[in-house]
Phi, psi and omega in degrees: 000127182289140181288155174292136183231126179286124173086002180256153176220161177292155188304320184293344181271353189277344187271358186254014184279133178269160176303326178296317179296323178294319179294323177294320178298318178292324180295318179296329179291343175266319184291316185300312177299325177295317177296322179296317177297323175296319177296322177297319178297318180296313181296321178298319179296319181294309185289311187283313185270306187290317183272304187290314185274304185286334184255322185259311187277310182230072178295142181291162179297329178295317178294322181293320184278317186278324186239006178056042179274123180255153179295132175233067187303312180302319179295317180298316180294319180297317179294320177300317181295313181294322179296318180298319180294314181294323178292321178297317179296332177281314187291324183298306177294329179296312180292325176295320178297313179298319181298317181287321178299315182289338176286341175056050182285340186262359182274132178269149181277122179288156177267177178298138184295344181275351183284136179270164182300321183291345179265353181286152183268117180260001185297326179303327179276330183284357174285345184271161177288337178203149178204157177286138185217176173269188184294335180276354181092004178272149174303156180297141188245137176262117181290335181279313182272347179060042178222157169282134186268133170300161180306139176068015177270140179225157180273128179265121183290329181290325182264339185069026182223156173279142185233130178295131179044052183295134174258299175191165175265120186238103178297331178297330180264356177097009178152215189276137174256115184221209186302313184279329188264352185298319180298312183292328176294318178298317178294321181297309183291328180291312179294326178293322178298318178294317180298311182292328175298315178297319182298308186290331177293314180299312182295319180296321180298314185277340169293318178290331182285331184276113186277341181271213181295136181264120183299141179295328180293328176294317179295320178297318178295323178296315180298313178300316181298316182293314182297312181288333175295314179298314183296309184287327177295318178297316180295320180293323178293314181293317180294317179298320179295316179296324176297319182294322179269006175061043175245143163272168180296324177296316179293327178294322178295324182271006184302139180111345179276182179248161178234139172265132183235129177263124180253131177287129180262123177264334174223125186283151174287185180301154188308319180300337182276352187287332184286135181289137177293147178297152181288113180282161175298145183248158177277183179294337178273358178090003179264145176303136185296325182281002180239004183296326182265359183279137179275349181279164175275117185292140171270116184278317180186167171245131185237153177252136179241171179297150181082012179078013180279142178235141181228144171253133182258122179237161185238135177284170172275161176302144179071009176266116182269120184299338183249020182286120178235198174289159182296322179293320179292321177299319177296314183293328181299331179256316188274340181119168187270344183237163179297326179296319178298326180295328185268326188257131180274063183249302183274149174287168181295141177299339182296347178284351179278103182288155174223171181296333185291327181171179179297325181223167179295122180285148174280169183297332181298325180290319177293324177296323177296318179296319178297320180298319180295317180294324178294320183280346183230084182304136180095341181282146176225134178253138184298329183298317181286323179295320178294325180292322178294321179293324181291337179273000000 
């Protein structure tokens, strides 16, 4: 079951967005962070001033006489210190997230709307040993931006632009969560969950401790803490799980489909194998009817590209994710290679480091497909496997 994703929609829903809806989406991405900062200010005033100073450190004479409230200076100072640390841990990734989102590093530049698909440049993707493609062997094409999309790129309806490794559009975080911002978003929601947990526990304890009239501002801070704790804890769990299985939220929604992958051929098989097989009739799911019951990965065709490059196009089975690795590797690909990287919002995700093999680290299923093709076609060599042998 695909997880719930804030701000994401299925691909067929993205083409109906009006300019007004896009402006509203961008406006919410500005308003929501401002409201969040206002809520932080309110909660800070309640916890630090109303509870720690006025109630614990320096209770008024009225509180002492009417409600027998005694000074608890050590408790007040300890809560102030822990609150300051938790607020700092929240604000740093939040501000880092906003800074990277506003820099727009993951947004692709659209081409002129008059350009046709056959005029678009596919060479940036054909430099790789393998890439996701359509049935014809071309990289996936965005009809809105009029460009070929790099692997794992999706069109964002709120921005009207294609976004690298798009996860979702989140107005609470200030904009698009993609390749560069996914790590900082995970840190932001995780630290916010810890911060709000501390807030509502502190407020709840002293609401129960106060035997007289309970201030409305304390109740308001408690409600905010509980609601945002539930929301951010849920988001951190879903985001962390998707990172571990190396899925974006868009890919999770589309889970169950098949992917066509073009493999660069460095040595061609025997001459009879060079001719592309005729296009067989397909089922409603887009798979050839005579291969629906086949357990092998179907070879769709062999194509020739400019510069003498040749590619073989193969198709995965349903539910096979081309970038599926181990859970720890999936986590490290976004969060970083060390524990320090996981905690500090300083370095970008390692997944931004391109290699000759592809836009992202391929899963074992893709290498198994390449091996299968070489076994079935004696003499053929695929660049993906040769590059892997050289790296070892």
